[in-house]
Amino acid sequence: MHAFFVVAYILLMVVIGLYFSRRKVHDDTDFIVAGRSLSTIVLTATLLATFVGSGSIVGGASFVFQHGPGAAIFFFAGTPIAALVVYFFLARKMRLSRATTIPGLIEERFGPAARSIASLIILFAYVGIVSYQFTGAGHALNLAFDLPVWQGVLIAAAVMIGLATMGGLVSVAYTDYLSAVIIFGSMLIALPLVLSRLGGLDGMMEALPTTHQTLLGGLSPWQALGYFLPLFLLILGDQNLFQRFAAARDPATAKKAALGLVIASIVCSSLITLLVCATRVLYPDITPSTAMMTLAQQGLPVTVGGLMLASLVALLLTTGNSYLLSASASLTQDILVGWLKFDISPHRALLVNRLSVVGLGVLAWVLGAFFPSVLAMQMYSYGMYGAAITPIFLAALLWSRATPRAALAAMIVGGLVTLIWEILLGKPMGWNSVLVAMPLATLTLVGLSLMQRRPLPGNVSR
């Protein structure tokens, strides 16, 4: 019965994708930024669905299952805090920019070389993020249909690539809206049902392991910070955020949606945390990353559990779509056109974008074989972006003193240190790479910029 809900919802998403591909997507502007037509509520929903994908319901669930609700604060707090910063300082500036990608904005301030390096780093990070959406959705399909995980991953990859290729951002935005409504509704119904079996909130907390009842859940303060920073830094300078603000009807809509993301992310992450903790008590021997899916399938009435499982799968799929679209935009606009100077005529731009989605999707599927877990790939991808892109992006918007040479050097330092720390050194002391790579990149940016005798002119709003 649970499988019926999943199949029905996936078919509905395909129908929506086909509809928008034929009725609403006529050129690459429609494909990449939804014709700049999204309303506040749709924009808020697609922002939430983008940042509550595999990172929250698989990687985040695994983290909460292993460390408890106190530590979950550090893991999930990055989204609302970053969204508040965006609301007060960045949303309007991002919407007013003429660029449609982060590397395009970086080029406005720091030149074409910085754009090229930023594009490559974003591809490395986003392909990694897409890859763990494939993995997370594969595990969900494994639970729903008893398929081998590798088959679930293949099916999930095919659906994500197909949906992104058909309708672009406009179809992703409206399927995100529907998914956000269903996931909120199913979790709000599920929470009291589950807590009633455990003697309420107090009963659940008492039944958790002792370490789970502490603030850090067995982590050191540095480790806890290492889980907070990657998501916080990713969202501050995330191209998906930038792309969606570019898709807003106007700057005021973008700013309202940022505030909506603050509120929605707090509610959603609180629900996920409580439901995963309840699952930890009810099913202590399951694989941690499957906590949300296990609860949906085994711990709830069929209708509620089926809707939750379907919406969980949908969120995994649409988050993968979002990052595929952003990676595609960087590949076509920033690398093929901006760096390699390919002459892509307007009537072929849409086809090139669609082909790039397919190619990057295949690359993400291959990359998934090299990381042991969703959580490990999540921290690598977020750390790469947060260290190498976010400081330069913020400087482009907010600091006129930053220089092109310093920005270029900082991106290279951030990217290389991330790769060395994660892959060659194997995360010494258990620290995520962002704790080392982001400070070094920021020091490089600030130090080299201040060594210049006078500020360089640039297009920056003050």
Short mmCIF file of C-alpha atoms in Angstrom, two decimals:
data_model
loop_
_atom_site.label_atom_id
_atom_site.label_comp_id
_atom_site.label_asym_id
_atom_site.label_seq_id
_atom_site.Cartn_x
_atom_site.Cartn_y
_atom_site.Cartn_z
CA MET A 1 0.00 0.00 0.00
CA HIS A 2 2.85 2.42 0.78
CA ALA A 3 4.29 1.71 -2.64
CA PHE A 4 1.03 2.88 -4.23
CA PHE A 5 1.43 6.37 -2.72
CA VAL A 6 5.03 6.59 -3.93
CA VAL A 7 4.21 5.49 -7.47
CA ALA A 8 1.19 7.79 -7.67
CA TYR A 9 3.20 10.79 -6.51
CA ILE A 10 6.09 10.13 -8.89
CA LEU A 11 3.62 9.84 -11.78
CA LEU A 12 2.02 13.12 -10.70
CA MET A 13 5.44 14.80 -10.74
CA VAL A 14 6.08 13.47 -14.25
CA VAL A 15 2.73 14.82 -15.44
CA ILE A 16 3.52 18.25 -13.96
CA GLY A 17 6.94 18.18 -15.61
CA LEU A 18 5.42 17.36 -18.99
CA TYR A 19 2.80 20.07 -18.61
CA PHE A 20 5.30 22.81 -17.86
CA SER A 21 7.77 21.61 -20.48
CA ARG A 22 5.12 22.15 -23.15
CA ARG A 23 3.22 25.16 -21.81
CA LYS A 24 5.68 27.26 -19.80
CA VAL A 25 9.22 26.53 -21.03
CA HIS A 26 10.02 28.29 -24.30
CA ASP A 27 13.61 29.46 -23.84
CA ASP A 28 16.57 29.17 -21.46
CA THR A 29 15.23 32.00 -19.23
CA ASP A 30 12.08 30.00 -18.58
CA PHE A 31 14.21 26.89 -18.01
CA ILE A 32 16.74 28.45 -15.60
CA VAL A 33 14.77 31.16 -13.72
CA ALA A 34 11.11 30.21 -14.39
CA GLY A 35 10.54 33.33 -16.49
CA ARG A 36 11.07 35.45 -13.33
CA SER A 37 7.45 34.75 -12.36
CA LEU A 38 7.39 32.95 -8.97
CA SER A 39 5.14 34.25 -6.17
CA THR A 40 6.13 34.47 -2.50
CA ILE A 41 4.42 31.27 -1.39
CA VAL A 42 5.73 29.18 -4.29
CA LEU A 43 9.20 30.65 -3.86
CA THR A 44 9.19 29.89 -0.12
CA ALA A 45 8.06 26.32 -0.76
CA THR A 46 10.69 25.64 -3.40
CA LEU A 47 13.41 27.12 -1.16
CA LEU A 48 12.32 24.88 1.70
CA ALA A 49 12.10 21.77 -0.48
CA THR A 50 15.55 22.47 -1.93
CA PHE A 51 17.18 22.62 1.50
CA VAL A 52 15.13 19.79 3.06
CA GLY A 53 16.19 17.01 0.74
CA SER A 54 18.54 14.14 1.34
CA GLY A 55 20.68 16.40 3.50
CA SER A 56 17.89 16.60 6.09
CA ILE A 57 15.79 13.47 5.76
CA VAL A 58 18.70 11.10 5.20
CA GLY A 59 21.94 12.78 6.33
CA GLY A 60 20.23 14.87 9.01
CA ALA A 61 18.14 11.92 10.20
CA SER A 62 21.28 9.81 10.48
CA PHE A 63 22.96 12.55 12.53
CA VAL A 64 20.00 12.95 14.90
CA PHE A 65 19.63 9.18 15.28
CA GLN A 66 23.29 8.92 16.36
CA HIS A 67 23.62 12.10 18.48
CA GLY A 68 20.17 13.19 19.68
CA PRO A 69 18.07 16.39 19.71
CA GLY A 70 20.64 18.67 21.36
CA ALA A 71 23.24 18.08 18.70
CA ALA A 72 20.51 18.43 16.06
CA ILE A 73 20.33 22.13 16.93
CA PHE A 74 23.86 22.59 15.60
CA PHE A 75 23.16 20.53 12.49
CA PHE A 76 19.92 22.23 11.44
CA ALA A 77 20.46 25.78 12.74
CA GLY A 78 22.53 26.73 9.70
CA THR A 79 19.43 27.05 7.51
CA PRO A 80 17.33 29.56 9.50
CA ILE A 81 20.35 31.60 10.66
CA ALA A 82 21.71 31.86 7.12
CA ALA A 83 18.23 32.70 5.83
CA LEU A 84 17.99 35.54 8.38
CA VAL A 85 21.29 36.96 7.16
CA VAL A 86 20.02 36.70 3.60
CA TYR A 87 16.74 38.39 4.55
CA PHE A 88 18.37 41.41 6.21
CA PHE A 89 21.44 41.90 4.04
CA LEU A 90 21.48 39.95 0.77
CA ALA A 91 18.08 39.11 -0.75
CA ARG A 92 17.46 42.49 -2.39
CA LYS A 93 21.01 42.78 -3.68
CA MET A 94 20.83 39.26 -5.15
CA ARG A 95 17.54 39.97 -6.95
CA LEU A 96 18.79 43.30 -8.33
CA SER A 97 21.90 41.73 -9.86
CA ARG A 98 21.87 41.28 -13.62
CA ALA A 99 23.56 37.88 -13.27
CA THR A 100 21.62 34.58 -13.18
CA THR A 101 24.44 32.52 -11.63
CA ILE A 102 26.88 33.02 -8.75
CA PRO A 103 29.93 32.87 -11.08
CA GLY A 104 28.28 35.53 -13.25
CA LEU A 105 27.99 37.84 -10.25
CA ILE A 106 31.56 37.04 -9.22
CA GLU A 107 32.74 38.03 -12.71
CA GLU A 108 31.07 41.43 -12.36
CA ARG A 109 33.40 42.18 -9.44
CA PHE A 110 36.48 40.05 -9.97
CA GLY A 111 36.78 39.32 -13.68
CA PRO A 112 36.52 36.31 -16.02
CA ALA A 113 39.28 34.22 -14.40
CA ALA A 114 37.44 34.26 -11.07
CA ARG A 115 34.24 33.26 -12.86
CA SER A 116 35.95 30.26 -14.43
CA ILE A 117 37.38 28.98 -11.12
CA ALA A 118 34.05 29.56 -9.34
CA SER A 119 32.22 27.61 -12.04
CA LEU A 120 34.47 24.59 -11.67
CA ILE A 121 34.18 24.60 -7.86
CA ILE A 122 30.39 24.83 -8.04
CA LEU A 123 30.30 21.90 -10.45
CA PHE A 124 32.43 19.81 -8.05
CA ALA A 125 30.18 20.68 -5.11
CA TYR A 126 26.80 20.43 -6.83
CA VAL A 127 27.49 17.18 -8.60
CA GLY A 128 28.34 15.78 -5.16
CA ILE A 129 25.05 17.09 -3.74
CA VAL A 130 23.08 15.57 -6.63
CA SER A 131 24.89 12.28 -6.07
CA TYR A 132 23.74 11.92 -2.49
CA GLN A 133 20.17 12.77 -3.51
CA PHE A 134 20.39 9.76 -5.82
CA THR A 135 21.68 7.62 -2.96
CA GLY A 136 19.06 8.83 -0.49
CA ALA A 137 16.20 8.28 -2.92
CA GLY A 138 17.61 4.84 -3.75
CA HIS A 139 17.38 3.86 -0.08
CA ALA A 140 13.82 5.19 0.10
CA LEU A 141 12.78 3.14 -2.94
CA ASN A 142 14.52 0.14 -1.40
CA LEU A 143 12.24 0.44 1.65
CA ALA A 144 9.11 1.14 -0.39
CA PHE A 145 9.51 -1.60 -2.99
CA ASP A 146 12.14 -3.95 -1.51
CA LEU A 147 14.39 -3.23 -4.48
CA PRO A 148 18.17 -3.61 -4.26
CA VAL A 149 19.59 -0.18 -3.36
CA TRP A 150 21.58 0.07 -6.60
CA GLN A 151 18.37 -0.39 -8.60
CA GLY A 152 16.64 2.25 -6.49
CA VAL A 153 19.51 4.64 -7.17
CA LEU A 154 19.26 4.04 -10.92
CA ILE A 155 15.51 4.61 -10.93
CA ALA A 156 15.84 7.75 -8.80
CA ALA A 157 18.57 9.10 -11.05
CA ALA A 158 16.46 8.50 -14.15
CA VAL A 159 13.42 10.26 -12.64
CA MET A 160 15.44 13.25 -11.38
CA ILE A 161 17.27 13.72 -14.66
CA GLY A 162 14.05 13.34 -16.63
CA LEU A 163 12.09 15.85 -14.54
CA ALA A 164 14.88 18.43 -14.59
CA THR A 165 15.33 17.99 -18.34
CA MET A 166 11.64 18.44 -19.12
CA GLY A 167 10.39 21.43 -17.20
CA GLY A 168 13.37 23.24 -15.73
CA LEU A 169 12.92 25.44 -12.67
CA VAL A 170 9.26 26.20 -13.25
CA SER A 171 8.22 22.54 -12.98
CA VAL A 172 10.57 21.98 -10.02
CA ALA A 173 9.09 25.00 -8.20
CA TYR A 174 5.50 23.80 -8.43
CA THR A 175 6.26 20.18 -7.56
CA ASP A 176 8.27 21.55 -4.62
CA TYR A 177 5.22 23.52 -3.52
CA LEU A 178 3.02 20.43 -3.53
CA SER A 179 5.68 18.34 -1.77
CA ALA A 180 6.18 20.95 0.95
CA VAL A 181 2.44 21.04 1.72
CA ILE A 182 2.21 17.24 1.95
CA ILE A 183 5.38 16.74 4.03
CA PHE A 184 4.30 19.40 6.53
CA GLY A 185 0.81 17.95 6.78
CA SER A 186 1.95 14.35 7.19
CA MET A 187 4.61 15.21 9.81
CA LEU A 188 2.18 17.35 11.84
CA ILE A 189 -0.27 14.43 11.92
CA ALA A 190 2.45 11.84 12.58
CA LEU A 191 4.11 13.54 15.57
CA PRO A 192 1.25 13.28 18.11
CA LEU A 193 0.49 9.72 16.94
CA VAL A 194 4.06 8.63 17.59
CA LEU A 195 4.53 10.52 20.86
CA SER A 196 1.31 9.02 22.26
CA ARG A 197 2.95 5.58 22.00
CA LEU A 198 5.96 6.76 24.02
CA GLY A 199 4.24 8.54 26.89
CA GLY A 200 4.56 11.99 25.37
CA LEU A 201 7.63 14.15 24.85
CA ASP A 202 8.99 13.50 28.35
CA GLY A 203 8.63 9.75 27.91
CA MET A 204 10.49 9.86 24.63
CA MET A 205 13.35 11.90 26.08
CA GLU A 206 13.73 9.56 29.06
CA ALA A 207 13.89 6.54 26.75
CA LEU A 208 16.74 7.96 24.65
CA PRO A 209 20.32 6.88 25.42
CA THR A 210 22.12 9.01 28.00
CA THR A 211 24.44 10.64 25.44
CA HIS A 212 21.41 11.69 23.39
CA GLN A 213 20.09 13.68 26.34
CA THR A 214 23.12 16.01 26.38
CA LEU A 215 23.53 19.18 24.37
CA LEU A 216 26.34 17.92 22.12
CA GLY A 217 25.33 14.26 21.95
CA GLY A 218 28.87 12.98 22.42
CA LEU A 219 30.48 15.45 20.01
CA SER A 220 33.25 17.85 20.91
CA PRO A 221 32.47 21.58 20.52
CA TRP A 222 34.70 21.74 17.43
CA GLN A 223 32.94 18.77 15.86
CA ALA A 224 29.54 20.36 16.55
CA LEU A 225 30.72 23.59 14.91
CA GLY A 226 32.01 21.52 12.01
CA TYR A 227 28.48 20.28 11.39
CA PHE A 228 26.90 23.73 11.72
CA LEU A 229 29.18 25.67 9.39
CA PRO A 230 28.85 23.69 6.12
CA LEU A 231 25.09 24.19 5.72
CA PHE A 232 25.24 27.76 7.05
CA LEU A 233 27.93 28.75 4.57
CA LEU A 234 26.33 26.86 1.69
CA ILE A 235 23.01 28.69 2.07
CA LEU A 236 24.63 32.11 2.46
CA GLY A 237 26.07 31.84 -1.03
CA ASP A 238 24.09 29.02 -2.59
CA GLN A 239 23.43 29.33 -6.29
CA ASN A 240 20.02 27.69 -5.83
CA LEU A 241 19.08 30.54 -3.52
CA PHE A 242 20.44 33.07 -6.00
CA GLN A 243 18.68 31.36 -8.91
CA ARG A 244 15.36 31.31 -7.09
CA PHE A 245 15.60 34.95 -6.11
CA ALA A 246 16.29 35.68 -9.76
CA ALA A 247 13.05 33.78 -10.51
CA ALA A 248 11.01 35.99 -8.13
CA ARG A 249 8.53 38.46 -9.52
CA ASP A 250 10.39 41.35 -7.90
CA PRO A 251 12.91 42.11 -5.09
CA ALA A 252 10.15 42.42 -2.47
CA THR A 253 8.95 38.90 -3.27
CA ALA A 254 12.48 37.56 -2.87
CA LYS A 255 12.88 39.19 0.53
CA LYS A 256 9.53 37.86 1.80
CA ALA A 257 10.46 34.37 0.65
CA ALA A 258 13.73 34.56 2.61
CA LEU A 259 11.75 35.30 5.78
CA GLY A 260 9.37 32.49 4.91
CA LEU A 261 12.32 30.12 4.67
CA VAL A 262 13.44 31.11 8.19
CA ILE A 263 10.08 30.19 9.71
CA ALA A 264 9.43 27.09 7.61
CA SER A 265 12.90 25.63 8.14
CA ILE A 266 12.65 25.98 11.95
CA VAL A 267 9.31 24.18 12.00
CA CYS A 268 10.38 21.50 9.54
CA SER A 269 13.72 20.71 11.21
CA SER A 270 12.01 20.56 14.64
CA LEU A 271 9.49 18.04 13.30
CA ILE A 272 12.22 15.94 11.70
CA THR A 273 14.26 15.96 14.92
CA LEU A 274 11.36 14.85 17.10
CA LEU A 275 10.23 12.17 14.67
CA VAL A 276 13.74 10.75 14.32
CA CYS A 277 14.23 10.70 18.10
CA ALA A 278 10.95 8.81 18.42
CA THR A 279 12.15 6.38 15.77
CA ARG A 280 15.41 5.93 17.74
CA VAL A 281 13.34 4.72 20.69
CA LEU A 282 10.94 2.55 18.68
CA TYR A 283 13.45 0.99 16.28
CA PRO A 284 16.93 1.31 17.83
CA ASP A 285 18.59 -1.29 15.58
CA ILE A 286 17.79 0.13 12.14
CA THR A 287 20.28 1.81 9.82
CA PRO A 288 20.36 5.45 11.04
CA SER A 289 20.01 6.98 7.58
CA THR A 290 16.67 5.17 7.04
CA ALA A 291 14.98 6.54 10.18
CA MET A 292 12.40 8.76 8.49
CA MET A 293 11.51 6.18 5.85
CA THR A 294 11.27 3.38 8.43
CA LEU A 295 8.91 5.43 10.58
CA ALA A 296 6.73 6.23 7.58
CA GLN A 297 6.51 2.59 6.54
CA GLN A 298 6.32 0.80 9.89
CA GLY A 299 5.34 3.24 12.61
CA LEU A 300 2.30 5.08 11.22
CA PRO A 301 -1.18 4.33 9.88
CA VAL A 302 -1.07 3.37 6.21
CA THR A 303 -2.53 6.60 4.82
CA VAL A 304 -0.37 8.94 6.91
CA GLY A 305 2.73 6.79 6.43
CA GLY A 306 2.10 6.47 2.71
CA LEU A 307 1.75 10.22 2.24
CA MET A 308 4.87 10.84 4.31
CA LEU A 309 6.91 8.28 2.39
CA ALA A 310 5.73 9.66 -0.95
CA SER A 311 6.58 13.24 0.05
CA LEU A 312 9.98 12.17 1.41
CA VAL A 313 10.80 10.54 -1.92
CA ALA A 314 9.48 13.61 -3.73
CA LEU A 315 11.67 15.97 -1.70
CA LEU A 316 14.71 13.85 -2.51
CA LEU A 317 13.83 13.98 -6.19
CA THR A 318 13.14 17.71 -6.36
CA THR A 319 16.27 18.64 -4.41
CA GLY A 320 18.29 16.62 -6.90
CA ASN A 321 16.50 18.44 -9.72
CA SER A 322 17.33 21.82 -8.21
CA TYR A 323 21.04 21.17 -7.96
CA LEU A 324 21.13 19.59 -11.40
CA LEU A 325 19.57 22.76 -12.83
CA SER A 326 22.03 25.01 -11.00
CA ALA A 327 25.00 22.92 -12.11
CA SER A 328 23.64 22.98 -15.66
CA ALA A 329 23.36 26.78 -15.57
CA SER A 330 26.99 27.07 -14.47
CA LEU A 331 28.17 24.60 -17.09
CA THR A 332 26.40 26.31 -19.98
CA GLN A 333 26.53 30.00 -19.05
CA ASP A 334 29.76 30.19 -17.07
CA ILE A 335 31.97 27.50 -18.58
CA LEU A 336 30.81 26.88 -22.16
CA VAL A 337 29.82 30.47 -22.98
CA GLY A 338 31.69 32.57 -20.40
CA TRP A 339 35.01 30.70 -20.28
CA LEU A 340 35.34 28.60 -23.43
CA LYS A 341 33.50 31.23 -25.54
CA PHE A 342 31.18 28.78 -27.27
CA ASP A 343 28.73 30.56 -29.56
CA ILE A 344 25.36 29.08 -28.57
CA SER A 345 22.50 30.61 -30.53
CA PRO A 346 19.32 31.50 -28.60
CA HIS A 347 17.23 28.79 -30.28
CA ARG A 348 19.78 26.15 -29.26
CA ALA A 349 20.38 27.35 -25.68
CA LEU A 350 17.44 25.39 -24.26
CA LEU A 351 18.64 22.16 -25.92
CA VAL A 352 22.19 22.68 -24.61
CA ASN A 353 20.86 23.23 -21.08
CA ARG A 354 18.86 20.03 -21.25
CA LEU A 355 21.78 18.00 -22.58
CA SER A 356 24.03 19.35 -19.84
CA VAL A 357 21.48 18.23 -17.20
CA VAL A 358 21.70 14.69 -18.57
CA GLY A 359 25.50 14.69 -18.66
CA LEU A 360 25.89 16.06 -15.14
CA GLY A 361 23.29 13.61 -13.83
CA VAL A 362 25.29 10.68 -15.18
CA LEU A 363 28.46 12.11 -13.62
CA ALA A 364 26.70 12.42 -10.23
CA TRP A 365 25.60 8.79 -10.40
CA VAL A 366 29.21 7.69 -11.01
CA LEU A 367 30.53 9.89 -8.16
CA GLY A 368 28.22 8.21 -5.65
CA ALA A 369 30.42 5.10 -5.67
CA PHE A 370 33.31 6.97 -4.01
CA PHE A 371 31.69 8.09 -0.74
CA PRO A 372 30.73 5.73 2.10
CA SER A 373 27.56 7.52 3.22
CA VAL A 374 25.17 10.34 2.45
CA LEU A 375 26.38 12.27 5.51
CA ALA A 376 30.04 12.02 4.39
CA MET A 377 29.25 13.26 0.88
CA GLN A 378 27.02 15.98 2.30
CA MET A 379 29.79 17.41 4.49
CA TYR A 380 32.30 17.27 1.61
CA SER A 381 29.98 19.06 -0.83
CA TYR A 382 28.79 21.72 1.62
CA GLY A 383 32.34 22.25 2.88
CA MET A 384 33.73 22.70 -0.62
CA TYR A 385 31.12 25.33 -1.44
CA GLY A 386 31.23 27.09 1.91
CA ALA A 387 35.02 27.43 1.92
CA ALA A 388 35.71 28.25 -1.71
CA ILE A 389 32.63 30.17 -2.92
CA THR A 390 30.71 31.78 -0.06
CA PRO A 391 33.48 34.17 1.19
CA ILE A 392 34.07 35.43 -2.37
CA PHE A 393 30.35 35.75 -3.08
CA LEU A 394 29.81 37.80 0.10
CA ALA A 395 32.79 39.98 -0.71
CA ALA A 396 31.39 40.61 -4.20
CA LEU A 397 28.15 41.91 -2.69
CA LEU A 398 29.37 43.62 0.47
CA TRP A 399 33.08 44.51 0.46
CA SER A 400 34.37 46.94 -2.15
CA ARG A 401 37.96 46.55 -0.89
CA ALA A 402 38.26 42.93 -2.12
CA THR A 403 40.48 42.55 -5.19
CA PRO A 404 40.33 40.15 -8.16
CA ARG A 405 43.72 38.62 -7.35
CA ALA A 406 42.72 37.96 -3.74
CA ALA A 407 39.37 36.43 -4.74
CA LEU A 408 41.03 34.08 -7.21
CA ALA A 409 43.64 32.97 -4.68
CA ALA A 410 41.03 32.47 -1.95
CA MET A 411 38.90 30.20 -4.13
CA ILE A 412 41.90 28.07 -5.04
CA VAL A 413 42.98 27.81 -1.39
CA GLY A 414 39.47 26.90 -0.21
CA GLY A 415 39.00 24.23 -2.87
CA LEU A 416 42.43 22.64 -2.52
CA VAL A 417 42.38 22.54 1.28
CA THR A 418 38.95 20.88 1.19
CA LEU A 419 40.16 18.16 -1.18
CA ILE A 420 43.38 17.57 0.76
CA TRP A 421 41.67 17.48 4.16
CA GLU A 422 38.77 15.24 3.11
CA ILE A 423 40.43 12.86 0.65
CA LEU A 424 44.19 12.79 1.18
CA LEU A 425 44.29 13.27 4.97
CA GLY A 426 41.00 11.53 5.81
CA LYS A 427 39.57 14.24 8.12
CA PRO A 428 42.14 14.46 10.95
CA MET A 429 40.65 14.64 14.48
CA GLY A 430 37.23 13.94 12.96
CA TRP A 431 36.90 17.60 11.93
CA ASN A 432 35.00 18.47 8.79
CA SER A 433 37.19 20.30 6.29
CA VAL A 434 35.26 23.58 6.53
CA LEU A 435 36.82 24.27 9.95
CA VAL A 436 40.21 24.55 8.25
CA ALA A 437 39.45 25.47 4.63
CA MET A 438 37.04 28.37 5.24
CA PRO A 439 39.30 30.34 7.65
CA LEU A 440 42.30 29.86 5.34
CA ALA A 441 40.32 31.01 2.31
CA THR A 442 38.96 34.03 4.18
CA LEU A 443 42.42 35.00 5.49
CA THR A 444 43.76 34.73 1.95
CA LEU A 445 40.99 36.97 0.61
CA VAL A 446 41.35 39.61 3.33
CA GLY A 447 45.14 39.51 3.56
CA LEU A 448 45.85 39.83 -0.16
CA SER A 449 43.15 42.49 -0.57
CA LEU A 450 44.59 44.65 2.20
CA MET A 451 48.07 44.36 0.73
CA GLN A 452 46.88 46.45 -2.21
CA ARG A 453 47.64 50.14 -1.81
CA ARG A 454 44.14 51.32 -2.65
CA PRO A 455 40.72 49.79 -3.32
CA LEU A 456 39.98 48.65 -6.83
CA PRO A 457 36.75 49.97 -8.35
CA GLY A 458 33.90 47.51 -8.76
CA ASN A 459 30.19 47.21 -9.20
CA VAL A 460 29.03 46.73 -5.64
CA SER A 461 26.04 48.07 -3.76
CA ARG A 462 26.96 49.74 -0.48
#
